[in-house]
Each structure stands twice: as structure tokens, then as C-alpha cells.
mmCIF file of C-alpha atoms and ligand atoms in Angstrom:
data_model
loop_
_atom_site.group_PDB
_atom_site.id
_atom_site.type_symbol
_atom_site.label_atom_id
_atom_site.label_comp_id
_atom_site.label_asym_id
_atom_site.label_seq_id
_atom_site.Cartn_x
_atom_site.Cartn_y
_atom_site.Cartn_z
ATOM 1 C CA UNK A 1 -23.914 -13.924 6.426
ATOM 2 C CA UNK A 2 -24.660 -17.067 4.365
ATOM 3 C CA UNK A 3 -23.493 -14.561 1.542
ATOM 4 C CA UNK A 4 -20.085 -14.182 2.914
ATOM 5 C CA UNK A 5 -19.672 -17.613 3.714
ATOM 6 C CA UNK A 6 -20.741 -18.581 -0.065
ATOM 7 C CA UNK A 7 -17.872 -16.325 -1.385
ATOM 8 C CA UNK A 8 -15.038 -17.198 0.821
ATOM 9 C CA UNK A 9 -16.272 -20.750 -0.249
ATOM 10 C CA UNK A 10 -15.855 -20.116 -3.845
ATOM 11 C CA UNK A 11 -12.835 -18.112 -3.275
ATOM 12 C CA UNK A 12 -11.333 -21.247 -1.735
ATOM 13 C CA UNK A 13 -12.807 -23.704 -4.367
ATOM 14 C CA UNK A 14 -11.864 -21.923 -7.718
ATOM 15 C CA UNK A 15 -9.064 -19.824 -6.314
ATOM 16 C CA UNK A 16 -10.738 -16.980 -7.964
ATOM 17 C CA UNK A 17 -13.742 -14.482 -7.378
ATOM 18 C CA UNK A 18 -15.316 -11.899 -9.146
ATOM 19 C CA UNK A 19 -13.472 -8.136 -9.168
ATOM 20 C CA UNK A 20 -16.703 -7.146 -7.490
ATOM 21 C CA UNK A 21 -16.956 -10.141 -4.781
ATOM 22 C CA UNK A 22 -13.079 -9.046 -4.238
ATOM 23 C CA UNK A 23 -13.827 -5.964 -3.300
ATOM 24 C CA UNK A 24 -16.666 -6.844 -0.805
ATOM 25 C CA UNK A 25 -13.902 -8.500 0.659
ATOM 26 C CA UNK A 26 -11.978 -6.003 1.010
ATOM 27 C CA UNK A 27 -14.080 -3.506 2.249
ATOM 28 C CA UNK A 28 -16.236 -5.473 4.518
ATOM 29 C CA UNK A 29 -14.783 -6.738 7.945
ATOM 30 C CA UNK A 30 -17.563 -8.769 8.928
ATOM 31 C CA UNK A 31 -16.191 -11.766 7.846
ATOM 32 C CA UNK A 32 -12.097 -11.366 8.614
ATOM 33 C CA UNK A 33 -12.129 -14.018 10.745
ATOM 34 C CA UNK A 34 -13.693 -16.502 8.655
ATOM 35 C CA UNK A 35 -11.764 -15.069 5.930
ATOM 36 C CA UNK A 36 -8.225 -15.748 8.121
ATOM 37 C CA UNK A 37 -9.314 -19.329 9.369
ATOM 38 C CA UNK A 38 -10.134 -20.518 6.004
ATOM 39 C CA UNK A 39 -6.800 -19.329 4.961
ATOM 40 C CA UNK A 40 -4.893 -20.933 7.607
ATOM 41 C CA UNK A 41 -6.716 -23.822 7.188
ATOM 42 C CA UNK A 42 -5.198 -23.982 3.211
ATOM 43 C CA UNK A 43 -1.964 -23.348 4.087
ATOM 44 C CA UNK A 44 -2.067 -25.663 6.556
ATOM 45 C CA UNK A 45 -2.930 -28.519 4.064
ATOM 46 C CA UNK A 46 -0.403 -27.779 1.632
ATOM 47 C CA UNK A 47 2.713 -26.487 4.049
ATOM 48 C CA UNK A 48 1.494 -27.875 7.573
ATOM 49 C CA UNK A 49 2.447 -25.764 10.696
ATOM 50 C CA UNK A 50 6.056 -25.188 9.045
ATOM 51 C CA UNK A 51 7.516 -21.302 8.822
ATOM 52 C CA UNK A 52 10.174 -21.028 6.257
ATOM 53 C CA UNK A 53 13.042 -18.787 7.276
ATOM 54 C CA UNK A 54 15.265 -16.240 4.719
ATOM 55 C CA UNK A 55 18.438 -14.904 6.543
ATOM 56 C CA UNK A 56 18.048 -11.603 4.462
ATOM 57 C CA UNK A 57 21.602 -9.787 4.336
ATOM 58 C CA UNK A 58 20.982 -5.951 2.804
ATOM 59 C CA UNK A 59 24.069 -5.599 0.941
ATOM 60 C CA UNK A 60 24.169 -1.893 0.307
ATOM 61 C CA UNK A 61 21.576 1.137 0.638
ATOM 62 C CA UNK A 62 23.185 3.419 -1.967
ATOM 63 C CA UNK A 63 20.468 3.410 -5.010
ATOM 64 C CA UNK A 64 20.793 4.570 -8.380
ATOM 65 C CA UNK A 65 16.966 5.226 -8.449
ATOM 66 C CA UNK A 66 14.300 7.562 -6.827
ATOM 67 C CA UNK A 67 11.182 5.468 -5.960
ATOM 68 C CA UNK A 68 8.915 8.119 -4.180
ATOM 69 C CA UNK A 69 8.072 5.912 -0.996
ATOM 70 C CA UNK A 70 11.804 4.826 -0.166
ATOM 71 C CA UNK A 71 14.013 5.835 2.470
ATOM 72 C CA UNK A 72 17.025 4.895 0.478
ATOM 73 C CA UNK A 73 15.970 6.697 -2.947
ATOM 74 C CA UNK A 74 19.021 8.388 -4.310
ATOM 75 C CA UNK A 75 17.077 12.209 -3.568
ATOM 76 C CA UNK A 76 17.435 11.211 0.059
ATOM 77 C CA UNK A 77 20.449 13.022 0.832
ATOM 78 C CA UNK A 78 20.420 13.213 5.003
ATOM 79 C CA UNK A 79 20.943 9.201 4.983
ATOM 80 C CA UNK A 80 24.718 7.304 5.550
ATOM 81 C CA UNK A 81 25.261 5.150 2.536
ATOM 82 C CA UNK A 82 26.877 1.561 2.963
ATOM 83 C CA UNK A 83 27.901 -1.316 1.060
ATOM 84 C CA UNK A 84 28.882 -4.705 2.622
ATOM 85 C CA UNK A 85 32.127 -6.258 1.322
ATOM 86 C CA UNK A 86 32.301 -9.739 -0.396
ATOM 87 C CA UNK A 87 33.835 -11.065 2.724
ATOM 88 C CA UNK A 88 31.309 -9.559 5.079
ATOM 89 C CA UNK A 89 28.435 -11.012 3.040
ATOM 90 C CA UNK A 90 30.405 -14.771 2.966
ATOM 91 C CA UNK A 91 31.013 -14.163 6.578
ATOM 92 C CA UNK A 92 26.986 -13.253 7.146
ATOM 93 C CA UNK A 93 26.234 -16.090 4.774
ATOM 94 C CA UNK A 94 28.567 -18.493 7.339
ATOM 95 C CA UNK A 95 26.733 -17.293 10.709
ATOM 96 C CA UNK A 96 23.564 -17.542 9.089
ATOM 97 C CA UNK A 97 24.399 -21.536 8.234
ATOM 98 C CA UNK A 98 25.336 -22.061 11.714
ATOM 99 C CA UNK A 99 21.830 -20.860 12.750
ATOM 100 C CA UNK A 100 19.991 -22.743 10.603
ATOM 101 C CA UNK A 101 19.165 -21.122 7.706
ATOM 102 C CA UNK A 102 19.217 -22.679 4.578
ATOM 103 C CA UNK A 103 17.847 -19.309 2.524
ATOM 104 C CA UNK A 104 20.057 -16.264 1.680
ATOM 105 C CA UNK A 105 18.457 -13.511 0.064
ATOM 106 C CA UNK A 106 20.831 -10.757 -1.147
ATOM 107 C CA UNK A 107 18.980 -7.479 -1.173
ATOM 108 C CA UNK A 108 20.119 -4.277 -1.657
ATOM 109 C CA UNK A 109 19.120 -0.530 -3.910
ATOM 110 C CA UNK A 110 20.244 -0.822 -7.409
ATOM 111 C CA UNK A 111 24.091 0.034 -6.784
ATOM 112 C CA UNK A 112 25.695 0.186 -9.774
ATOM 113 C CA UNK A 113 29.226 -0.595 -7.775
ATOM 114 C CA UNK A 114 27.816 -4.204 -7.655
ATOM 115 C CA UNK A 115 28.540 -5.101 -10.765
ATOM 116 C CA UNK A 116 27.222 -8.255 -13.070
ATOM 117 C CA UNK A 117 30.878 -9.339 -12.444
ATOM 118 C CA UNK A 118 30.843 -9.007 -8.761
ATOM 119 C CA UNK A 119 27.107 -10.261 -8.346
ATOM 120 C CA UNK A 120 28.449 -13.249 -10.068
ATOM 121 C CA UNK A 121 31.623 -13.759 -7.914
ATOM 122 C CA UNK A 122 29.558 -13.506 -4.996
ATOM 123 C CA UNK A 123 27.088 -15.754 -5.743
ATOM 124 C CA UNK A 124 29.530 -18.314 -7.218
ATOM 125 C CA UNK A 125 31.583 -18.312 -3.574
ATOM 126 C CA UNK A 126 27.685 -18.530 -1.888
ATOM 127 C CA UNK A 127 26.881 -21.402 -3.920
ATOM 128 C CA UNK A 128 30.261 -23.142 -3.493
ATOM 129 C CA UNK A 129 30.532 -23.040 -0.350
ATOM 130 C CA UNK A 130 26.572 -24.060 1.029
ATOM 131 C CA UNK A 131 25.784 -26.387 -1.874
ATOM 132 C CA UNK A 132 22.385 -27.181 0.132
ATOM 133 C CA UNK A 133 21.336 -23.504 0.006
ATOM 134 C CA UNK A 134 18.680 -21.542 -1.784
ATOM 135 C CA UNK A 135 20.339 -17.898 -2.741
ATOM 136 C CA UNK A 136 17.883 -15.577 -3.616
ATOM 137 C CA UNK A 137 18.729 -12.177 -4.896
ATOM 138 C CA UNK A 138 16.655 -9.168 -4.262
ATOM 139 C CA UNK A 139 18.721 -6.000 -6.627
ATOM 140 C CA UNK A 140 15.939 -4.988 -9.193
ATOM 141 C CA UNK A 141 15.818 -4.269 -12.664
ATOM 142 C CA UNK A 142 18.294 -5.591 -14.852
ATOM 143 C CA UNK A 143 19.143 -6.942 -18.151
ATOM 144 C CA UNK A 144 17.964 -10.409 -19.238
ATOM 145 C CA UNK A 145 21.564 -11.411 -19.580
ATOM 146 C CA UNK A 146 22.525 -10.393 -16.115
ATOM 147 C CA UNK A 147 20.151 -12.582 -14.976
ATOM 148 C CA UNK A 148 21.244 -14.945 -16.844
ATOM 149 C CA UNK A 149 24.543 -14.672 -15.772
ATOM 150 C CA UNK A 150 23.192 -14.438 -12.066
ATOM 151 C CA UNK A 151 21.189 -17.683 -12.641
ATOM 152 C CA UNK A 152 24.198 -19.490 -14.466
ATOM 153 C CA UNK A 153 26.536 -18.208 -11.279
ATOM 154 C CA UNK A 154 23.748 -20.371 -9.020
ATOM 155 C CA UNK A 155 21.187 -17.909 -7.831
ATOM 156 C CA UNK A 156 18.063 -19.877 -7.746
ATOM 157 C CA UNK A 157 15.461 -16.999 -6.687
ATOM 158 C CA UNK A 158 14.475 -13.503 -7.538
ATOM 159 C CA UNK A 159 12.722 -11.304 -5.967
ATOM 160 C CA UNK A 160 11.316 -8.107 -7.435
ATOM 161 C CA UNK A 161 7.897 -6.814 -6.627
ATOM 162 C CA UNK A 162 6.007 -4.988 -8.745
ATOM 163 C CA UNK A 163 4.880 -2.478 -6.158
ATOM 164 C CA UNK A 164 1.764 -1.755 -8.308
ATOM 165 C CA UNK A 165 0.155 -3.384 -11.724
ATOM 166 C CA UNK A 166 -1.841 -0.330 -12.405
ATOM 167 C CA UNK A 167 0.064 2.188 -14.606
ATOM 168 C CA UNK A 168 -1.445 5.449 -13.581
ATOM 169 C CA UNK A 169 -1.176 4.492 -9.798
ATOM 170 C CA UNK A 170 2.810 3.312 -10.692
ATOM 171 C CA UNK A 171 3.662 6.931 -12.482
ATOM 172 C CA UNK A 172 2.493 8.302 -8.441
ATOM 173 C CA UNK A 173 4.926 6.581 -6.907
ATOM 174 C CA UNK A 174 8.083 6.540 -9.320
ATOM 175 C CA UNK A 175 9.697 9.287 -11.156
ATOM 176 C CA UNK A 176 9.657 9.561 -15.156
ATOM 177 C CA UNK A 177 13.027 7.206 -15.965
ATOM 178 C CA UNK A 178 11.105 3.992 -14.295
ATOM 179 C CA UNK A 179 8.162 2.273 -15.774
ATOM 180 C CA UNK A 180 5.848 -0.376 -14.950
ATOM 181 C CA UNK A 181 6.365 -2.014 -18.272
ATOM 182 C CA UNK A 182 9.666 -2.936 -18.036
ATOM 183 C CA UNK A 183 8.943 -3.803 -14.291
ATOM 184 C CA UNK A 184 6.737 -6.618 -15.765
ATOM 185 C CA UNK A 185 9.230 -7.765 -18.623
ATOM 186 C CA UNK A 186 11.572 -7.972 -15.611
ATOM 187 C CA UNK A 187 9.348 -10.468 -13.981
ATOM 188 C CA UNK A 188 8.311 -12.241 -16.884
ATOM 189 C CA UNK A 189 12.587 -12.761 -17.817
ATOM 190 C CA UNK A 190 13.266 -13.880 -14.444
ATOM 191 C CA UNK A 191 10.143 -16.788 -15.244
ATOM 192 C CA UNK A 192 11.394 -17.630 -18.431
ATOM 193 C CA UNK A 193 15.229 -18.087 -17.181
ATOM 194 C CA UNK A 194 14.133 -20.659 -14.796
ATOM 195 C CA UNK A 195 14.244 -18.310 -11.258
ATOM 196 C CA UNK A 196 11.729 -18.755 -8.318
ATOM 197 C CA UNK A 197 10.284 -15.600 -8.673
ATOM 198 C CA UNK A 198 8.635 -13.678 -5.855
ATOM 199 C CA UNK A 199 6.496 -10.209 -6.797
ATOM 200 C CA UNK A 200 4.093 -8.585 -4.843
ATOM 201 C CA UNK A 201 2.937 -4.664 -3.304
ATOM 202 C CA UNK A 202 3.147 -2.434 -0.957
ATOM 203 C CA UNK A 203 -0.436 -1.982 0.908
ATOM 204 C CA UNK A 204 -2.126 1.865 1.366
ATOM 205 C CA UNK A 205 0.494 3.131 -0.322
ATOM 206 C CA UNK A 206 -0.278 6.722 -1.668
ATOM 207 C CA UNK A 207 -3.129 7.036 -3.914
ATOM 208 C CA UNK A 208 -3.845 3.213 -3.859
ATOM 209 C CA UNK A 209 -7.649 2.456 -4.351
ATOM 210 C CA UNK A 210 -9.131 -0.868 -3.777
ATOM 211 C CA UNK A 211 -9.348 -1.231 -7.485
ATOM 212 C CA UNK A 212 -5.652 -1.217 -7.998
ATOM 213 C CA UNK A 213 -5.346 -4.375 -5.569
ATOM 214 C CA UNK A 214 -7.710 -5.736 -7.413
ATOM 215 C CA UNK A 215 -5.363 -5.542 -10.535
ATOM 216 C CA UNK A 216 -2.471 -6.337 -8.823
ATOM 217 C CA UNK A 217 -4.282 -9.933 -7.777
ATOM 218 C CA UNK A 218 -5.080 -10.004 -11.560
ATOM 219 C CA UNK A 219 -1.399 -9.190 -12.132
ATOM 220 C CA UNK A 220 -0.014 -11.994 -10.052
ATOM 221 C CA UNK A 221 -2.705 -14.174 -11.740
ATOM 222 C CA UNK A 222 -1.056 -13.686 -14.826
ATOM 223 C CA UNK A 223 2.352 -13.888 -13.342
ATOM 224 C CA UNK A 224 2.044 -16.599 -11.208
ATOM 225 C CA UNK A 225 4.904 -15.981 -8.905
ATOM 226 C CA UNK A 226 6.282 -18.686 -6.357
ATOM 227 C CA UNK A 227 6.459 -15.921 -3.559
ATOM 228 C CA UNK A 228 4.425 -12.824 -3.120
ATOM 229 C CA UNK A 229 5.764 -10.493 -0.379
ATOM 230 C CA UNK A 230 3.279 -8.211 0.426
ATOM 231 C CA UNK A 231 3.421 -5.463 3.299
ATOM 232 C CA UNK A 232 2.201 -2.365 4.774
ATOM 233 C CA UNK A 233 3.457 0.952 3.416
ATOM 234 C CA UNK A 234 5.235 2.848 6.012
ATOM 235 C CA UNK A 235 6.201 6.554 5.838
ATOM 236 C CA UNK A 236 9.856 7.502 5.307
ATOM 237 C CA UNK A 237 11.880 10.811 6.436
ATOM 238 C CA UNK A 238 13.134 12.989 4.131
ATOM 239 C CA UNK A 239 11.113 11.266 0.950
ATOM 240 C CA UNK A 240 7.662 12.843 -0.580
ATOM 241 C CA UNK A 241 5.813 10.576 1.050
ATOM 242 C CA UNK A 242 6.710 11.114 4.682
ATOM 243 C CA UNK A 243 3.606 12.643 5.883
ATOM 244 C CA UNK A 244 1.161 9.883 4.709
ATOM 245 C CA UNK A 245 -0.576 7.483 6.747
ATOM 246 C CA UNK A 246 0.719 3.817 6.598
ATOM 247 C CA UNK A 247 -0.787 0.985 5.621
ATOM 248 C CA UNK A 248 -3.858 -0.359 7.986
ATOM 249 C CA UNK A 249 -3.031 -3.838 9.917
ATOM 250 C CA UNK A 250 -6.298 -5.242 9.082
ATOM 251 C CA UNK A 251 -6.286 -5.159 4.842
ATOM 252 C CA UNK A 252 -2.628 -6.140 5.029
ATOM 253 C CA UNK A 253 -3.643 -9.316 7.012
ATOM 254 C CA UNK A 254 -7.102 -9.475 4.492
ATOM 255 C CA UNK A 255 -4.946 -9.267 1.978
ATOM 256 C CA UNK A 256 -2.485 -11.992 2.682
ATOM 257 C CA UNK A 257 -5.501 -14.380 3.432
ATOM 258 C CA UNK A 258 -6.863 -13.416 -0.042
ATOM 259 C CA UNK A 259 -3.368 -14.137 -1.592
ATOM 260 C CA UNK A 260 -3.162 -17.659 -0.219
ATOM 261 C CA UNK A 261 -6.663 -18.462 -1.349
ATOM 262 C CA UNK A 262 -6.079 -17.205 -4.553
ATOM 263 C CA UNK A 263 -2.228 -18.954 -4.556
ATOM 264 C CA UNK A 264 -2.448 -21.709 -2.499
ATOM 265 C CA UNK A 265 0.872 -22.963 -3.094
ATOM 266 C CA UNK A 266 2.653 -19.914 -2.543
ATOM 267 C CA UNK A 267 5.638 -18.603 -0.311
ATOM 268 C CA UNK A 268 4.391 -15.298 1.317
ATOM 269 C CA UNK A 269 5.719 -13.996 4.094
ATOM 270 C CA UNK A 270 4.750 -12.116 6.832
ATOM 271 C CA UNK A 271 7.124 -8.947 6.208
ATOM 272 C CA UNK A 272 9.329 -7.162 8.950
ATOM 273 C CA UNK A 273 6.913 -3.971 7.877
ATOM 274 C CA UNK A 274 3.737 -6.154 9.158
ATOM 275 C CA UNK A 275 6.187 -5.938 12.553
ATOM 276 C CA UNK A 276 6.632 -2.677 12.724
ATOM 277 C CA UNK A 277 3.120 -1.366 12.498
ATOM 278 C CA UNK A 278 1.861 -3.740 15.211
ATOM 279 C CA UNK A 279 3.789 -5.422 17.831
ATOM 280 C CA UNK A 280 2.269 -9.006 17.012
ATOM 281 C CA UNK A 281 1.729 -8.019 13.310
ATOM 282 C CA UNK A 282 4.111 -10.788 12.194
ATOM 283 C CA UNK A 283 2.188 -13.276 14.310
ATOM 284 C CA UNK A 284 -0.780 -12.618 13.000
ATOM 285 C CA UNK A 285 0.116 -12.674 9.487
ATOM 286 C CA UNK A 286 1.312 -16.139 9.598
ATOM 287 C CA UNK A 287 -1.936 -16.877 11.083
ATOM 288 C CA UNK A 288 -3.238 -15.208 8.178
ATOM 289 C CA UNK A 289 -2.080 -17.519 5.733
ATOM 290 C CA UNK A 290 1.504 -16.353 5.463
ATOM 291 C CA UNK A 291 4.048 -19.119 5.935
ATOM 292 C CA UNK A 292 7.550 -17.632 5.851
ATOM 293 C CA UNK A 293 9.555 -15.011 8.241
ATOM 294 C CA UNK A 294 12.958 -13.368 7.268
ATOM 295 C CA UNK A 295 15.043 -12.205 9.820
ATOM 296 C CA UNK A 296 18.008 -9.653 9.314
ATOM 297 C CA UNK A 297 21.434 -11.492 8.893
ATOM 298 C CA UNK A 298 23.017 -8.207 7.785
ATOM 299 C CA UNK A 299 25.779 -6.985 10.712
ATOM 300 C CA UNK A 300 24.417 -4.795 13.016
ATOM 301 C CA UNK A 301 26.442 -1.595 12.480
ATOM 302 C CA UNK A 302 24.754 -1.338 9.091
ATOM 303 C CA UNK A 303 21.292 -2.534 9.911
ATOM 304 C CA UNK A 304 19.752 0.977 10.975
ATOM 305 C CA UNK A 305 20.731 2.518 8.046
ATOM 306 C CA UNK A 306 18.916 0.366 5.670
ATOM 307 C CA UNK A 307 16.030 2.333 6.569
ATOM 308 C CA UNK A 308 13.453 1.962 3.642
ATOM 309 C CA UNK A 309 10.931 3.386 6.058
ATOM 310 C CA UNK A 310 10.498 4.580 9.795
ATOM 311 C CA UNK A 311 10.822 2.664 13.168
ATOM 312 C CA UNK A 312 12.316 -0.029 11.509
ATOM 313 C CA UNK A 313 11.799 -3.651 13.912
ATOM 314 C CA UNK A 314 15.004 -5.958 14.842
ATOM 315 C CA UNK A 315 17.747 -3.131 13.829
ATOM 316 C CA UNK A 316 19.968 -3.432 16.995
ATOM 317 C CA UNK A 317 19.654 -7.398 17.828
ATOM 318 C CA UNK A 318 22.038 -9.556 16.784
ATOM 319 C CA UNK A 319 21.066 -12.407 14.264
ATOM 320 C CA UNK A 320 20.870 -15.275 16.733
ATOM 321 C CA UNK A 321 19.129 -13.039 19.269
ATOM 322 C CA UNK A 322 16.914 -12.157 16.825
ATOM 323 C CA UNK A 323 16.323 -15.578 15.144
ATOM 324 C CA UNK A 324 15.799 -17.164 18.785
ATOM 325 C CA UNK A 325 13.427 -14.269 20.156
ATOM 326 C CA UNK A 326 11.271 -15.420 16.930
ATOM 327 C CA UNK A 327 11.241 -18.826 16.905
ATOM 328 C CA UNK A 328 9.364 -18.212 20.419
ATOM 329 C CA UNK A 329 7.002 -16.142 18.780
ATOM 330 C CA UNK A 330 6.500 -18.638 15.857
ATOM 331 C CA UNK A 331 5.402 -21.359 18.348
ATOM 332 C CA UNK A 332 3.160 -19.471 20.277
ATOM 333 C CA UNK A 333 1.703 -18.457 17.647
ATOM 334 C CA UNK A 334 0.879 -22.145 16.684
ATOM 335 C CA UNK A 335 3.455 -23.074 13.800
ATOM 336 C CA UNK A 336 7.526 -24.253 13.876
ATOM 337 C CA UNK A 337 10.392 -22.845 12.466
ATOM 338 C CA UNK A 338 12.141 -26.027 10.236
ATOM 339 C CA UNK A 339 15.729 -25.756 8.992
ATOM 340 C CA UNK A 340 15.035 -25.701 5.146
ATOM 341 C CA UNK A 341 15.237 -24.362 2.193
ATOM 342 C CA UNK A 342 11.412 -24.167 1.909
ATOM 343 C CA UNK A 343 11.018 -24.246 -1.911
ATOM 344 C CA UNK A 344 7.636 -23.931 -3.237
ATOM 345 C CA UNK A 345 5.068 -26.750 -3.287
ATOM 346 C CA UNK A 346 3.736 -27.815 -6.637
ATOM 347 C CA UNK A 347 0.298 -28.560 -7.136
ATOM 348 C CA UNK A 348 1.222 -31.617 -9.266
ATOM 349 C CA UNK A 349 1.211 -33.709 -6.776
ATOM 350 C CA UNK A 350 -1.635 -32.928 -4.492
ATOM 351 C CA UNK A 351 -5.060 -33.140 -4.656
ATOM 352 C CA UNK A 352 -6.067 -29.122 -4.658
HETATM 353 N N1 LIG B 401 16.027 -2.463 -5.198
HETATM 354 C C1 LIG B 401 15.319 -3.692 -5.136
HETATM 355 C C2 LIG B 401 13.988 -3.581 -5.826
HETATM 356 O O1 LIG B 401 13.670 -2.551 -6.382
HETATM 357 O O2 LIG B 401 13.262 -4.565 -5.849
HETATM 358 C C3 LIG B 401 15.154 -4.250 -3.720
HETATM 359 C C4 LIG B 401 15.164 -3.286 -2.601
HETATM 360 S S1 LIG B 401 13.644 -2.403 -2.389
HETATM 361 C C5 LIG B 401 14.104 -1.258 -1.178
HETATM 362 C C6 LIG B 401 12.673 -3.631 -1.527
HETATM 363 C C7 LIG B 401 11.206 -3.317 -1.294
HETATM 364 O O3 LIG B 401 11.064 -2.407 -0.197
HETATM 365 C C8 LIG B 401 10.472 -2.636 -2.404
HETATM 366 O O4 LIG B 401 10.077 -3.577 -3.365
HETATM 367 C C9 LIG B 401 9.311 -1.944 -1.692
HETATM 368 O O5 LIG B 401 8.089 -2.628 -1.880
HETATM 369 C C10 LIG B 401 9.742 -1.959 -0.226
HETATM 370 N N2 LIG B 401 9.682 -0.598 0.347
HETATM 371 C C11 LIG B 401 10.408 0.470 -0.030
HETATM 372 N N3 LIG B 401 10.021 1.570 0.646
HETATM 373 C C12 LIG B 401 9.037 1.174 1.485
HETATM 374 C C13 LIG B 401 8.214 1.847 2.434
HETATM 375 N N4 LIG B 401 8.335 3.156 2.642
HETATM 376 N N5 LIG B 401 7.307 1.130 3.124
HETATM 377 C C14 LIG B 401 7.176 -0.202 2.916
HETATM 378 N N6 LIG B 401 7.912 -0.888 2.024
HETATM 379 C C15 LIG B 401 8.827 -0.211 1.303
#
């Protein structure tokens, strides 16, 4: 017991543990509880009882590429495809304002129709019109200079998870053409240009050990991303993957505690996936450690066919129904949803 207490201790302390402490950690449930109220406790001394909202808006499900776990990989021929116009993404953009968000995050499958060009018109309109705004874009692996161009257009965030640092683990889950290097280099550009950049993993995905979320923690270590979005795997129809298990509620919330002791200062939400496999599971990530919900902006005849996995939460609401049914949840759960753009804390100014 003492034992336990000793490591979460040092884990809190140093913001680092041995690979073999980490792994006691997350194997052992003895001590989850200690483990989530020490990470609550951190995140409450750096962010206070605040939840940062992202209107996400899923700008298209057609994808050029055929990640093993996704419902919208390009193999996945029984799906609709969609693609939001510029004007339906300004007009999402607009509603979402008027509800309070203050966070856009484009996301979308790497559809080559969205061009550098138009990526750059639309963010230039975005950032003209809500000056105040964070716009985050979420449309994977690209060029250095189309970042740059993104960037210089007046997206301020990136987010691109690296689904899994450990290369043999990576070739499981993605076919030949895609590799975990460049993945990396991807990340590392977005740093250099001067993004907010947000990485992170899918949990129980196929074939993950405990060992390869041991290197992704020593992945984001090296990173050192402002956001790390982290959530359970969930089967999709129609992909390779359909028959597996999901990922467990219990390591995903470990896991999230572990992340904020390790990052104190970072964004991590608690993921719409978290919601699907439990009923409270976004409630009980933010209580966790995770400090940040994102709530579907995108209109709601395209929502259900963004389906990246099964059962999907929040597909038929409408955004302000959706946005006020959680903001209930938020405060019963003990935190309150601000209107902001909730950049990250730096640690240059506080005393951890
Ligand atoms: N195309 C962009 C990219 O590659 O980053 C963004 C869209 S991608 C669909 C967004 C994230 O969805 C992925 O990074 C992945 O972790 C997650 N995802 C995809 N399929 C999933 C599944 N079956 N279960 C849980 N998460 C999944």
C-alpha cells in the first residue's frame, strides 16, 4: 500500500516513473482511485474546475488512406461519403460563436478535394471573421509547407495523433504506404512551425501491449505536445478490425490520470469515444484529470456518417442541445464549462 502511495508520489513530484513502476500502474487497480484523485487534484491547481470546449466540425469522411481501425478508411466501401461546403463550415463556425465556443477544430480523412488552396481560404474567412478564436485543424499528414501555409492562413493548432510510437505495433494497424516515421516528422514540423500541437493513442487497440503505452508516454515525453487526446478503441463495421474487443473504461481513465501527472500542463480531453463505451465515461474522465470536452458542431444530416467507429454518442442532437445537455453533466460532475479559448498553461509562471 505504502508502495503505491510512494510511486504515485514520485509520479506526481518528478512527472516521471520508471517503465517498470509504469506498468505496475497499469496493471494494478488497487490504487485507481488514489491514482484519479491525485490527478484531479493537479489539474485542479494548474486549470481550476474549468472544462475547455472545441466545437469540432468533421468536414468530410472521404479518406485517401486505409488505417485498419477506421470506419472511414478508403477500403470501406458500404459507407455514404460527404464533404461540407465552405459556407456550411462558416455557417457551423457562426452557430458555434453564438454558443460560446471560442475553439474550432476542423477535422476531417485526408481528402485530397480539400486542397492547400482551399484549407487556406477557409481558414483565412475563419480567422477573419472570429479574430478571438483558436482554429485548430485536425486533416493529417501533410507537407511542411502546407502547414506552413495553414499556419500563415491563421490556424493556430494541430492535431494529429500518433496512434502508436512503437513501429512494429504501427505496421498492425496501417497498411504498407503509411509509416510511423513520417507520422513523427509530421509532429515534430507542426512544433517547429509554431502550432499547438496535440498527439496522442488510441487505447486496446489491436495487438497493443502495455509496453507499447509505455513508449507512447516516452513518445509524448519527447514530443511534448500541448494536447494529448487519448481514447478507447472502438470496433468499426466493415473494417479488419470489427470483431475486436474495445478498449476497457478503466486503463483509458488510468491512462488519462497518468498523462496529466506526467504533463501537468496539458489539454486532454475526455473524448466522445470515452462516451460511447460508458454512459458517464466522459464524466469520469474529466474527473480523471482530463480538462476539455468537444462537442459536434458539424450539421446533423452529416453527423452519423462520420462514423470512425460503432454506436457513435451525440449523432442526432443538435449543437445547442447537445452543448446544453453537457454543460449539466460538466457541473455535476464538479467542474464549469467557461467561454474560452483555453490555450495551454505554461509552466513558466507557476510554481510546479
Ligand atoms: N485524418 C486525420 C488524422 O489522421 O489525424 C483526422 C481524422 S482521424 C479519423 C481522427 C482520429 O480518430 C484518429 O487519430 C484515431 O485515433 C481515431 N479513430 C479512428 N478510428 C477509430 C476507432 N475505430 N476507434 C477509436 N478511435 C478511432
Amino acid at each position: 500500500m505504502i508502495e503505491y502511495k510512494k510511486m504515485i508520489n514520485k509520479l506526481k513530484e518528478s512527472h516521471n516513473l520508471l517503465d517498470k513502476e509504469l506498468k505496475t500502474l497499469l496493471t494494478d487497480n488497487s490504487f485507481n482511485e488514489e491514482l484519479f484523485k491525485q490527478a484531479d487534484l493537479v489539474r485542479r491547481e494548474i486549470y481550476g474546475d474549468v472544462v475547455y470546449l472545441r466545437g469540432l466540425i468533421e468536414i468530410t469522411n472521404y479518406c485517401k488512406n486505409g488505417c485498419f481501425y477506421c470506419g472511414i478508411n478508403c477500403q470501406n466501401k458500404n459507407i455514404q461519403r460527404y464533404r461540407l461546403t465552405k459556407e456550411e463550415i462558416l455557417q457551423c463556425c457562426k452557430d458555434g460563436y453564438a454558443l460560446g465556443y471560442r475553439t474550432f477544430v476542423l477535422q476531417g480523412g485526408e481528402d485530397p478535394f480539400f486542397s492547400d488552396d482551399l484549407i487556406c481560404d477557409i481558414v483565412s474567412a475563419i480567422r477573419q471573421n472570429y479574430k478571438d478564436c483558436a482554429i485548430t485543424l485536425s486533416i493529417g499528414e501533410k507537407s511542411k509547407e502546407s502547414y506552413i501555409a495553414y499556419f500563415k492562413a491563421g490556424a493556430n493548432r494541430f492535431l494529429l495523433r500518433h496512434e502508436t510510437a512503437t513501429e512494429a505495433h504501427y505496421k498492425k494497424l496501417h497498411p504498407d504506404n503509411l509509416s510511423l516515421e513520417n507520422r513523427k516528422q509530421c509532429l515534430f514540423d507542426l512544433k517547429e512551425i509554431g502550432y499547438q500541437v496535440g498527439s496522442g493513442f488510441m487505447v486496446g487497440s489491436p495487438y497493443q501491449t502495455i509496453e507499447n503505452i509505455i513508449e507512447d508516454f516516452r513518445f509524448l515525453q519527447d514530443l511534448k505536445p500541448d494536447m494529448i487526446g487519448i481514447g478507447p478503441f472502438i470496433p468499426a463495421q466493415n473494417t479488419k478490425f470489427e470483431n475486436f474487443e474495445h478498449g476497457k473504461l478503466n486503463l483509458t481513465l488510468k491512462i488519462i490520470s497518468i498523462l496529466r501527472l506526467l504533463f501537468p500542463y496539458a489539454l486532454i480531453p475526455s473524448t466522445t469515444a470515452l462516451g460511447t463505451i460508458d454512459p458517464n465515461g466522459r464524466e469520469l474522465g474529466l474527473k480523471a484529470g482530463a480538462n476539455v470536452v468537444m462537442p459536434n458542431l458539424t450539421p446533423t444530416k452529416y453527423r452519423s456518417l462520420y462514423a470512425l467507429y460503432d454506436n457513435k454518442i451525440c449523432t442526432g442532437e443538435e449543437a445547442s442541445q447537445s452543448k446544453n445537455c453537457l454543460e449539466q453533466r460538466i457541473l455535476q460532475a464538479g467542474y464549469k464549462v467557461v467561454t474560452d479559448r483555453g490555450d495551454v498553461k505554461s509552466a513558466k509562471n507557476s510554481k510546479i
